[in-house]
Short mmCIF file of C-alpha atoms and ligand atoms in Angstrom, two decimals:
data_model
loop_
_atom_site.label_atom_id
_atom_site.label_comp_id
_atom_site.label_asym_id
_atom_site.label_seq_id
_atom_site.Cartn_x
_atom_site.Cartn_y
_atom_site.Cartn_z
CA UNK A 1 -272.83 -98.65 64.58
CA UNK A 2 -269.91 -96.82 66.24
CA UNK A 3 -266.66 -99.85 66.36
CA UNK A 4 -263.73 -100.23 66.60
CA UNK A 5 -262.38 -97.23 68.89
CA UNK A 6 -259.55 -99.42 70.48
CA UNK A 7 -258.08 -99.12 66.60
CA UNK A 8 -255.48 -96.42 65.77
CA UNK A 9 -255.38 -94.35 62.97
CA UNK A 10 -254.33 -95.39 59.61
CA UNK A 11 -255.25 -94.07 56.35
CA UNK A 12 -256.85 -96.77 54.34
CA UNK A 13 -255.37 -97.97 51.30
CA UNK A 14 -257.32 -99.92 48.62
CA UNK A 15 -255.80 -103.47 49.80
CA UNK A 16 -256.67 -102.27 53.33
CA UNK A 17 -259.92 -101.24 53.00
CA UNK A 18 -260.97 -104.53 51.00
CA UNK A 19 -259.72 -105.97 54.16
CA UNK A 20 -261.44 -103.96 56.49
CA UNK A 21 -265.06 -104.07 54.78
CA UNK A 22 -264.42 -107.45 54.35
CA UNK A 23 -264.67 -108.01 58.02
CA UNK A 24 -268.02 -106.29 58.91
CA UNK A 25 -270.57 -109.04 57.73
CA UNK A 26 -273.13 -106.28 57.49
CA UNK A 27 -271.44 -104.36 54.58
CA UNK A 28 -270.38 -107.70 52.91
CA UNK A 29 -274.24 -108.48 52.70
CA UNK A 30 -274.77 -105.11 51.34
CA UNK A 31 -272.12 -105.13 48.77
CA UNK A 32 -272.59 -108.58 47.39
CA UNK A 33 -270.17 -111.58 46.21
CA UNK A 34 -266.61 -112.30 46.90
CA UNK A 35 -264.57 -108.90 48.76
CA UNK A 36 -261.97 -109.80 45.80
CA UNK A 37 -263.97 -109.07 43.18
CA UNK A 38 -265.17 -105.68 44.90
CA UNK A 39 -263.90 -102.42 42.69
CA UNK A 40 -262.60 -99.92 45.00
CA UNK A 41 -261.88 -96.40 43.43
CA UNK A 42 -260.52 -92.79 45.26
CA UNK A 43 -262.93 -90.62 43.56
CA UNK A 44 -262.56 -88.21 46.33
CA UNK A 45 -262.18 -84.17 44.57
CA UNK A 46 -262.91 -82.30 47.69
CA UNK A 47 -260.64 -80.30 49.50
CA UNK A 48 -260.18 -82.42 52.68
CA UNK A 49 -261.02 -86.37 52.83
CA UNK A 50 -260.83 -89.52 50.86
CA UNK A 51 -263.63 -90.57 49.35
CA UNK A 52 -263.79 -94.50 48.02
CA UNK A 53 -266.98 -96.05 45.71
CA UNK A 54 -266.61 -99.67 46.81
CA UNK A 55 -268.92 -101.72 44.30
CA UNK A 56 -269.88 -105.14 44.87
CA UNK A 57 -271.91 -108.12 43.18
CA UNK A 58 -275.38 -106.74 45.06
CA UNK A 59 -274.78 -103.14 45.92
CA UNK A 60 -272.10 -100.25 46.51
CA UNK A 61 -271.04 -98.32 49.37
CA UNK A 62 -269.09 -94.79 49.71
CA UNK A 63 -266.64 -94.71 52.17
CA UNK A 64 -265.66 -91.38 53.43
CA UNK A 65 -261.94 -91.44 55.05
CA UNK A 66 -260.64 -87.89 57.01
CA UNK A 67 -256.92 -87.23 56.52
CA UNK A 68 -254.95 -85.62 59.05
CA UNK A 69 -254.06 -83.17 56.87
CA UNK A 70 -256.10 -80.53 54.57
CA UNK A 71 -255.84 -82.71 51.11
CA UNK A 72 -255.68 -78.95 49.12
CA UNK A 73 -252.67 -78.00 50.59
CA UNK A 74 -250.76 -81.20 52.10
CA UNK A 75 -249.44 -82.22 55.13
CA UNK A 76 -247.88 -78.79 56.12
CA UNK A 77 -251.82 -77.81 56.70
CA UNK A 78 -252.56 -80.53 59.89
CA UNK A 79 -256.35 -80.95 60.57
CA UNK A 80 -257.79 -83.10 63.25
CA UNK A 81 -259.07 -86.35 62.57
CA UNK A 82 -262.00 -85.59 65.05
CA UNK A 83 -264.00 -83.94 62.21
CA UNK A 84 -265.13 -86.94 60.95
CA UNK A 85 -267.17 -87.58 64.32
CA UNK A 86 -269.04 -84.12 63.91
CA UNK A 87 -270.01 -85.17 60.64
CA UNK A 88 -271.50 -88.23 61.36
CA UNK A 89 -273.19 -86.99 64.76
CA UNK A 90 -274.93 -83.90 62.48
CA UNK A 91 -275.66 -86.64 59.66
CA UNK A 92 -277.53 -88.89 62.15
CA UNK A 93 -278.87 -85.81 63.64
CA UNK A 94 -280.01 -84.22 60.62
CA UNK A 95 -281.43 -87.84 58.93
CA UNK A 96 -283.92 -87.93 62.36
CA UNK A 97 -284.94 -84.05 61.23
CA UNK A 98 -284.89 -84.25 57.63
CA UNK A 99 -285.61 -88.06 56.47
CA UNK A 100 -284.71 -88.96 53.25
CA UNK A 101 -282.42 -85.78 52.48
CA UNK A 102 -279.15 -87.30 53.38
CA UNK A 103 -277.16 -90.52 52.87
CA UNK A 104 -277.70 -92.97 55.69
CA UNK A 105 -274.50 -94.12 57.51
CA UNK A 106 -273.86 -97.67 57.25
CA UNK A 107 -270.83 -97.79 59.59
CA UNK A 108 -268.65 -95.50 61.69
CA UNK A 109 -265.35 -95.92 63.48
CA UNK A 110 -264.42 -92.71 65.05
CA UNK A 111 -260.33 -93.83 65.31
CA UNK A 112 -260.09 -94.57 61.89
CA UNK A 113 -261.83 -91.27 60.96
CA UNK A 114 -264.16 -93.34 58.31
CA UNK A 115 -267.82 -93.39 57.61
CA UNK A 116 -269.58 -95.70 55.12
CA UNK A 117 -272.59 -94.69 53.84
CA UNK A 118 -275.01 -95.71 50.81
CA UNK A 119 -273.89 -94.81 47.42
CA UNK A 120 -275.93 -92.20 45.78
CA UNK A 121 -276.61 -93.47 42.32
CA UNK A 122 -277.40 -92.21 39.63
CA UNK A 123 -277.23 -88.67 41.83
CA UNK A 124 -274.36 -86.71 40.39
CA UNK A 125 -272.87 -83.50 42.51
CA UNK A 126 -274.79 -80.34 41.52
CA UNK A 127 -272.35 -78.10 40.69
CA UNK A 128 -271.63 -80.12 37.84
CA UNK A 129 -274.78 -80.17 36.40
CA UNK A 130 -275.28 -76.28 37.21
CA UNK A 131 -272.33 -75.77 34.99
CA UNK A 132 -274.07 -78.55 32.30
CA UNK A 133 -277.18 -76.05 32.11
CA UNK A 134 -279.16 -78.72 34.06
CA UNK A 135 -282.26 -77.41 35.85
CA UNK A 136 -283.51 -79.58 39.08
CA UNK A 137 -287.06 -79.47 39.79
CA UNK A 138 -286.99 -81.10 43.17
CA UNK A 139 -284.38 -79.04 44.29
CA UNK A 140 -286.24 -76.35 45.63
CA UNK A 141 -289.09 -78.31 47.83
CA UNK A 142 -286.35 -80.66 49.47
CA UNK A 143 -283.37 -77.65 50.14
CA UNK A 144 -286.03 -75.99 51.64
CA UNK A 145 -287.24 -78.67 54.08
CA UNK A 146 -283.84 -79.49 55.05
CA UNK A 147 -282.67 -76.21 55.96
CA UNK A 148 -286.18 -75.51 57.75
CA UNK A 149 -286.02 -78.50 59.56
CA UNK A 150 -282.89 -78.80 60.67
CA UNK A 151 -282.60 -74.89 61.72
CA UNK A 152 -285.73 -74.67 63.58
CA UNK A 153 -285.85 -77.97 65.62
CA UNK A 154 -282.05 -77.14 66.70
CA UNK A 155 -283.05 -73.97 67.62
CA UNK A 156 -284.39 -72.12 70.78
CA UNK A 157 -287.51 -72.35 69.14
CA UNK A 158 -287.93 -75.54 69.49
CA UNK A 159 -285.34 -76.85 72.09
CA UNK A 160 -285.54 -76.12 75.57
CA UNK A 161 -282.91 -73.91 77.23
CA UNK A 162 -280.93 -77.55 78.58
CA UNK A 163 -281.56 -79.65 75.22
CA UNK A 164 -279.88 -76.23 73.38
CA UNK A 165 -276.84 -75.78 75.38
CA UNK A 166 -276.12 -79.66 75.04
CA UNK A 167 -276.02 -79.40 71.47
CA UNK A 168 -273.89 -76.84 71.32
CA UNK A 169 -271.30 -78.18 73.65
CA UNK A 170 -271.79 -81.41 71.73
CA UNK A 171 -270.12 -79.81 68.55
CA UNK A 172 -267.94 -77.10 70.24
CA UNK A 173 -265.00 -79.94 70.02
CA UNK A 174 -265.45 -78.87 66.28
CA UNK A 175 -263.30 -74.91 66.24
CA UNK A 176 -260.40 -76.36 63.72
CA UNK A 177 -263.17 -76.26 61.16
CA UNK A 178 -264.67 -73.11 61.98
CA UNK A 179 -261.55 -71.92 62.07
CA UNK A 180 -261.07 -72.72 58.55
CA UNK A 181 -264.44 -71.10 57.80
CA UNK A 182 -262.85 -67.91 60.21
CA UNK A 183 -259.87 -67.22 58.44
CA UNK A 184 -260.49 -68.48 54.32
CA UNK A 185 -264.25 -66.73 54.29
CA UNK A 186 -264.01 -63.98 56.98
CA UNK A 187 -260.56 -62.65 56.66
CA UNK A 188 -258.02 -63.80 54.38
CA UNK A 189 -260.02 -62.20 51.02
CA UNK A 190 -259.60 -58.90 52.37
CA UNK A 191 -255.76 -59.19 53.57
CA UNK A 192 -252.37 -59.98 52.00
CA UNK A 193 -252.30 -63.71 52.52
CA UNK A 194 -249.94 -66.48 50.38
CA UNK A 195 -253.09 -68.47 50.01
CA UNK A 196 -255.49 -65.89 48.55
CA UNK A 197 -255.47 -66.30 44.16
CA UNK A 198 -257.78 -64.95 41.80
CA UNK A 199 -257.55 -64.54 38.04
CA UNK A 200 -254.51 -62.33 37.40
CA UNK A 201 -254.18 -60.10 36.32
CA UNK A 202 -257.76 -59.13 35.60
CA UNK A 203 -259.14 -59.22 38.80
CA UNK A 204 -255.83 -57.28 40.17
CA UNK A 205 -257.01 -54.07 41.08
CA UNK A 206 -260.04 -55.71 42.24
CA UNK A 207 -258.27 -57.69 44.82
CA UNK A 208 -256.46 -54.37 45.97
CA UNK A 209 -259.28 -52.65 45.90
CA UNK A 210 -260.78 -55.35 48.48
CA UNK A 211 -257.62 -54.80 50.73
CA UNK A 212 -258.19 -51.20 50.80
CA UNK A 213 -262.23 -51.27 51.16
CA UNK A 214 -263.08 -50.28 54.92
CA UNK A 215 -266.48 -49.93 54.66
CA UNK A 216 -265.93 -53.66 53.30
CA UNK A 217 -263.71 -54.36 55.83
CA UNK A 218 -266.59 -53.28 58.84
CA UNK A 219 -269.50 -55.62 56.95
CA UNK A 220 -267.31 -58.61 56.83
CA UNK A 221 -265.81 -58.31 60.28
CA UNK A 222 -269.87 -57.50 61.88
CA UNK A 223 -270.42 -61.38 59.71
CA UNK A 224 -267.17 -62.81 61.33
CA UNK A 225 -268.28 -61.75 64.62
CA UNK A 226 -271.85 -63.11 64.11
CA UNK A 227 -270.47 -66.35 62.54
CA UNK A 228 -268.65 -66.48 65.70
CA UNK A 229 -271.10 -65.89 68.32
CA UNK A 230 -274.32 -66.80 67.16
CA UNK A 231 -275.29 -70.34 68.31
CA UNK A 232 -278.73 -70.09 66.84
CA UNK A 233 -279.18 -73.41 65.61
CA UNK A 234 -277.47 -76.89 64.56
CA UNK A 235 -276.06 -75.81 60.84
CA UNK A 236 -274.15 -77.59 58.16
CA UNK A 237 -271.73 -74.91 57.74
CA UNK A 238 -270.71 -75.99 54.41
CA UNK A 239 -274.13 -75.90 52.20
CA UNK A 240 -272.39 -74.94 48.95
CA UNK A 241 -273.72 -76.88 45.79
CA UNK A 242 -271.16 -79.29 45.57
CA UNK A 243 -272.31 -80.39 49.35
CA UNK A 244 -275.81 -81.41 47.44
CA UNK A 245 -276.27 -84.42 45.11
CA UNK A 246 -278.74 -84.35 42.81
CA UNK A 247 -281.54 -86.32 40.45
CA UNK A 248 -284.25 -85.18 38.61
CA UNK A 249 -286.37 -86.42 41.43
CA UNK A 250 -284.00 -86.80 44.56
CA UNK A 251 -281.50 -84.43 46.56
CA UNK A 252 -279.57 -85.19 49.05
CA UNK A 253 -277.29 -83.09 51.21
CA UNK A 254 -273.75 -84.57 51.80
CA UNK A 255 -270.42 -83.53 53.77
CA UNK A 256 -271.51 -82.24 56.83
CA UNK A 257 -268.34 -81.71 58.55
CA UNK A 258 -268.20 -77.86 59.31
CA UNK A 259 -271.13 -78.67 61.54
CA UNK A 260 -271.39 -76.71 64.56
CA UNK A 261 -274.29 -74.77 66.53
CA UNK A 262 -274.24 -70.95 64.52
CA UNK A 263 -276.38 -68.68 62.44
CA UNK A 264 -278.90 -70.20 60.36
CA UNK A 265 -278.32 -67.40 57.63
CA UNK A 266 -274.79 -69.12 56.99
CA UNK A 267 -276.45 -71.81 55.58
CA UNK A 268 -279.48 -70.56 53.71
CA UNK A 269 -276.39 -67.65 52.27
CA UNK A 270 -274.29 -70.44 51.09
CA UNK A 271 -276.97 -71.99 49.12
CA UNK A 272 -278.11 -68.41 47.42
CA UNK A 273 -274.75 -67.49 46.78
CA UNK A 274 -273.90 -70.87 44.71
CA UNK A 275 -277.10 -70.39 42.67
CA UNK A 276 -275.82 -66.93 42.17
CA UNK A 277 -272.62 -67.88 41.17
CA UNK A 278 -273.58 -70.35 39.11
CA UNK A 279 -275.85 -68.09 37.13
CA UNK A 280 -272.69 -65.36 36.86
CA UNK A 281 -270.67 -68.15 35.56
CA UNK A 282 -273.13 -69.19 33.60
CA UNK A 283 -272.75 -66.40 30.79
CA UNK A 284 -268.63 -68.01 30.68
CA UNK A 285 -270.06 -71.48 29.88
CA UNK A 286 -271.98 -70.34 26.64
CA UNK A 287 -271.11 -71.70 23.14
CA UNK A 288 -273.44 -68.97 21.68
CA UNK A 289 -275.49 -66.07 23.29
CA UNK A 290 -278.74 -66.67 24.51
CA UNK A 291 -278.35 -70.07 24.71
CA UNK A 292 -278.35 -70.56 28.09
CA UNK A 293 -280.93 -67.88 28.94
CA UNK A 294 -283.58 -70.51 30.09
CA UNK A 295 -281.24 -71.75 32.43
CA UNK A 296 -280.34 -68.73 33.59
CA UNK A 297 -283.94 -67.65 34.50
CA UNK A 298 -284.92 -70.93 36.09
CA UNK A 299 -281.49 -70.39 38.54
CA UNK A 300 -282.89 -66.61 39.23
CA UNK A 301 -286.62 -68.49 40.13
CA UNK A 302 -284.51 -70.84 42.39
CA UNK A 303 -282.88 -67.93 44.12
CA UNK A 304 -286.40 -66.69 45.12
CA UNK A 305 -288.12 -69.84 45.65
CA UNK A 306 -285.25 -71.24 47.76
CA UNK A 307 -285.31 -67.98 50.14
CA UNK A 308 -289.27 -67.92 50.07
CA UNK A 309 -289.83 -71.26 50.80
CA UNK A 310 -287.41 -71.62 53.30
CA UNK A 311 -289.21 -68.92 55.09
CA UNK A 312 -292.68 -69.96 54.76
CA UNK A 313 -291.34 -73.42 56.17
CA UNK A 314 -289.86 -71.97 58.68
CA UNK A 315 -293.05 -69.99 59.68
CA UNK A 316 -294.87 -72.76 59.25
CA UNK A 317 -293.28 -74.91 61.56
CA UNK A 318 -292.78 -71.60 64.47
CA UNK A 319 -296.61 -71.11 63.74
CA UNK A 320 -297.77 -74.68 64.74
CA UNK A 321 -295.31 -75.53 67.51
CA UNK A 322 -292.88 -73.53 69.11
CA UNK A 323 -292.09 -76.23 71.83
CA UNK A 324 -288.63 -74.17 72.77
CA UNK A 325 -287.78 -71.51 76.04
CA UNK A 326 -287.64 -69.08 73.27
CA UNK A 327 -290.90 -66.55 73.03
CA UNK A 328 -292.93 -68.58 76.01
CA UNK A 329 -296.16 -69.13 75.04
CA UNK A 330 -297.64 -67.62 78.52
CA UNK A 331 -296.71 -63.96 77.54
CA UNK A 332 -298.60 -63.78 74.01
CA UNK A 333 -301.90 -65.07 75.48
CA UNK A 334 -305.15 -63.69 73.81
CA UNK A 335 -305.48 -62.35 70.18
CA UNK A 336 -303.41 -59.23 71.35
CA UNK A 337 -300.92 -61.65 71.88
CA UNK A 338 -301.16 -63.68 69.23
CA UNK A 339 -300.92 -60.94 66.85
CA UNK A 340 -297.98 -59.43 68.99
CA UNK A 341 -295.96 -62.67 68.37
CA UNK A 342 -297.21 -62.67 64.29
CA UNK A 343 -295.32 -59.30 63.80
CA UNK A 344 -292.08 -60.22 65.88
CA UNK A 345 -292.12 -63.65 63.57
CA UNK A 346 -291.93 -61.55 60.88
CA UNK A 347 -289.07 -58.92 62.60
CA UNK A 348 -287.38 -62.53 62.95
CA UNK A 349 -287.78 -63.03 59.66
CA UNK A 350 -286.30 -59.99 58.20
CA UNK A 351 -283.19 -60.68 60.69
CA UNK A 352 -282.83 -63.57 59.76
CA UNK A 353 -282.99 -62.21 55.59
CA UNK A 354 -280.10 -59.60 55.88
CA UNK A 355 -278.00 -62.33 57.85
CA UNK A 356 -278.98 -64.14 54.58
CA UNK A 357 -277.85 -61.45 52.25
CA UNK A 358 -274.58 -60.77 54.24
CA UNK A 359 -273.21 -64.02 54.34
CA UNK A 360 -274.00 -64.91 50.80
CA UNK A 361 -271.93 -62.26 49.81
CA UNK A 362 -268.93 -63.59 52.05
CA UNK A 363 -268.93 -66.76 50.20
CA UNK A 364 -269.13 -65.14 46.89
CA UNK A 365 -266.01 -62.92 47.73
CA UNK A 366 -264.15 -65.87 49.01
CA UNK A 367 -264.48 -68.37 46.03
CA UNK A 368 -263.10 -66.00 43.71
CA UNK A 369 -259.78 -64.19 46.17
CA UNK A 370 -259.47 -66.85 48.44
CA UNK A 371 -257.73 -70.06 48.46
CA UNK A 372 -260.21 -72.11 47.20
CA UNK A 373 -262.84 -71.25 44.23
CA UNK A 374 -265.19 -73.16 42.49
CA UNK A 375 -265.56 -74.87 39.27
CA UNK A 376 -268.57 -72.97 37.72
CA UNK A 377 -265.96 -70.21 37.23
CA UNK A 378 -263.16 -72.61 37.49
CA UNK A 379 -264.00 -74.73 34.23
CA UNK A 380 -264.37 -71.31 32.20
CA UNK A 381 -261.34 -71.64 30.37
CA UNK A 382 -260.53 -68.08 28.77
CA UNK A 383 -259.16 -66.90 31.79
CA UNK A 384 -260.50 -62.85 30.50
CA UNK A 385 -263.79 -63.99 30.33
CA UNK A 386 -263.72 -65.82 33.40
CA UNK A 387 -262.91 -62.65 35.21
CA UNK A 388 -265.64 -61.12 33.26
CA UNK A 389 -268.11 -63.25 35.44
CA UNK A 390 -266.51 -63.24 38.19
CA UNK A 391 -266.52 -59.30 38.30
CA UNK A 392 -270.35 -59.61 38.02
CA UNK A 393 -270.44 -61.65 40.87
CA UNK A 394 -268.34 -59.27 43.13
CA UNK A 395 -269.83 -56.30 42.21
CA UNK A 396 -273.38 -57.86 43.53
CA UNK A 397 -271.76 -59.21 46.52
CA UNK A 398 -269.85 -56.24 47.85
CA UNK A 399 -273.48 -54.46 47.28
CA UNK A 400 -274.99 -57.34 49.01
CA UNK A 401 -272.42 -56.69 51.90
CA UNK A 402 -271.92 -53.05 52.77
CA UNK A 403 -275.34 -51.70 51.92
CA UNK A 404 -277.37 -55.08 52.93
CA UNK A 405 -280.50 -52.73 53.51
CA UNK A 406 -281.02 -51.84 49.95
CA UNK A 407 -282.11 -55.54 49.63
CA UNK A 408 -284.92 -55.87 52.34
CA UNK A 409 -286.58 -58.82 49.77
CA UNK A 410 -285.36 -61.40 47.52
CA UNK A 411 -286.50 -60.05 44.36
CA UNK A 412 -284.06 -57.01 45.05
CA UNK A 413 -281.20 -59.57 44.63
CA UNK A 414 -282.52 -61.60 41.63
CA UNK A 415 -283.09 -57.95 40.25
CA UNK A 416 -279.68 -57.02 40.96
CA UNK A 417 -278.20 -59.87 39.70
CA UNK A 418 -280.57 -59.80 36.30
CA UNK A 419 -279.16 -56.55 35.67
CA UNK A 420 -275.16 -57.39 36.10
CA UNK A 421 -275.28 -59.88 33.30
CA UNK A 422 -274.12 -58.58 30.95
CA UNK A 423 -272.10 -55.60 32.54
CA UNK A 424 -268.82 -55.09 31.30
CA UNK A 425 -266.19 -54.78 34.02
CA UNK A 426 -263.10 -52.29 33.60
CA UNK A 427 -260.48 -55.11 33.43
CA UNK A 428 -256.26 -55.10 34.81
CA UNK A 429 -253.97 -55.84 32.14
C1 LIG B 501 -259.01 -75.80 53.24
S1 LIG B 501 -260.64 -76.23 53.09
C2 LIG B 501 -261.29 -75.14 51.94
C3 LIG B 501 -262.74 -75.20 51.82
O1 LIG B 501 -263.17 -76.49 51.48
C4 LIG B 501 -264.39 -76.79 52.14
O2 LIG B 501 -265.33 -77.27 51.23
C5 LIG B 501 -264.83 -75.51 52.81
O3 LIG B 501 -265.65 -74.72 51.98
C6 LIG B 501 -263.52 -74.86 53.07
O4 LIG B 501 -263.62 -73.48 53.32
MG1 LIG B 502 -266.98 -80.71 51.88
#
């Protein structure tokens, strides 16, 4: 799979790439007919890589392409190459744990930075159809799996002591991402920084407010530190919904490239806070009131099935085979025991929760200060009301943060968040 590592880097222009796929008599088979008549198109709207749909007489292809640079920002922002090898080792990691919930990897060449990997069609990104009004009834069952899978075989749970620390050193290569993650999530938000932007100047004394918020301040820099220093498991460390492409009856997760061993509530918070925000930006992306309120209710159900399931999953799997050092087996013998290990699962559990809680509100806070926000509040044109939303949002997410134990279950969130929508924020200007 892995070729071409005597190559050097070069970033792959269409004529180029034609070339290049033309030479690997596996993808010609895939894509079909003569490699002039492919269509190659950058459809790439991330903040990082190039992205290529390569369509053929048989079958398509996506190519994914890292730049050395952050694609946001430009080349003044340098970013290693190397990422593209953590994202496809946690792809082909994560197909083995979660089959069928990614995009299998044709072909990899770690010097040119570039994966191919089957084209998802008809599968659109879901953020866009979040911000369409477009419910997904799959998307619950196969988030869940994913995220239990993946988190609990990478975990101590189910690795041995050896097997764990391997992993980790496997993707501890990967700290310019995390590092991203550190400073745009973690830090910048609540600082002076030339990156941060939010919508001015509505959100203005909100954003000083942030600076000036200690008790804000302490909650974010406890989830820094555990972001940090919490190897619990293998996790995606970008799971935001427009890392998940979607059908009516398929979802897969894409863009793994933040991989790296750390908390599992990262990932489970990313996904809750994207369903929250898209509900909060929902109310911005009405043509008349009320019409989106079936939506809206169906993205609340989501938040609690998504959380719920996950953790039955989870359970599930701890419950029948705990095959990691973690908990041995040989000091919760008998039904004392057994019952003994029930109620720490369930401690675990509740960890695990306000990790949840925490971090979802950290990438709440960051998509609307920091440097780079998301369409659901993006695309809501009248800037006023798009701060409207957005307010929402940060009020439940600074609740979420500093006073995490007033939300010991899910409900308490979708219960908050029922109640801010329709609160009306005192605006700036
Ligand atoms: C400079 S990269 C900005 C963001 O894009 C990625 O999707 C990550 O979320 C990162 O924080
Ligand atoms: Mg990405």
């Amino acid at each position: 799979m892995t070729q071409g590592q005597a190559e050097s880097y070069r970033i792959l222009h269409e004529v180029d790439l034609r070339d290049y796929l033309a030479g690997r008599p596996k993808l010609v088979t895939v894509l079909g007919g003569a490699p002039g008549d492919w269509s190659i198109t950058e459809v790439g709207d991330g903040n990082l890589n190039l992205v290529f749909i390569v369509k053929g007489a048989r079958g398509g292809v996506a190519v994914k392409q890292a730049l050395p640079y952050v694609r946001l920002v430009g080349e003044s922002w340098p970013l290693p190459l190397s990422r593209a090898h953590y994202e496809y080792l946690a792809l082909t990691r994560q197909a083995e744990l979660a089959p069928g919930l990614v995009p299998s990897v044709l072909h990899h060449n770690d010097a040119l930075a570039l994966t191919v990997m089957e084209l998802l069609e008809p599968h659109i990104i879901m953020r866009k159809g979040l911000i369409a009004g477009t419910q997904y009834p799959r998307f619950v069952d196969d988030v869940t799996t994913f995220m239990a899978q993946t988190l609990f075989f990478t975990s101590d749970l189910a690795l041995t002591a050896a097997e764990k620390k391997e992993g980790i050193a496997a993707f501890a290569g990967n700290h310019a991402l995390c590092k991203i993650t550190e400073d745009l999530i973690f830090t910048d938000p609540y600082r002076v920084a030339e990156q941060n932007r939010w919508t001015a100047p509505y959100l203005d004394a909100t954003a000083a407010a942030l600076r000036d918020d200690m008790e804000l301040h302490v909650a974010i820099s406890r989830l820094k530190l555990k972001f940090m220093a919490s190897p619990e498991a293998l996790i995606h460390g970008d799971l935001h919904t427009g890392s998940i492409m979607v059908t009516g009856s398929e979802t897969r997760v894409i863009d793994p490239e933040f991989a790296f061993y750390g908390p599992m509530g990262f990932d489970v918070g990313a996904v809750l806070a994207n369903l929250l925000m898209a509900y909060f930006a929902s109310a911005g992306h009405e043509r008349a009131p009320g019409e989106r309120a079936a939506f809206e209710a169906w993205v609340l159900e989501t938040v609690e099935s998504v959380w719920n399931g996950f953790a039955r999953k989870f359970l599930d799997l701890w419950r029948a085979g705990a095959t990691g050092d973690a908990y041995p087996v040989s000091l919760f013998a008998g039904e004392q025991g057994a019952a003994r290990l029930e109620a720490e699962r369930q401690t675990y559990m509740q960890r695990l929760f306000a990790d949840t809680v925490g971090f979802a509100a950290a990438k709440t806070i960051r998509r609307i200060f920091g440097l780079a926000h998301n369409i659901d509040f993006e695309l809501i044109e009248d800037p006023k009301r798009r701060a409207i939303s957005e307010a929402r949002a940060v009020r439940l997410a600074r609740g979420m943060m500093v006073e995490t134990a007033a939300f010991p279950a899910i409900a308490d969130v979708t219960g908050a968040a029922r109640k801010l929508r329709d609160w009306q924020a005192e605006l700036s200007g």
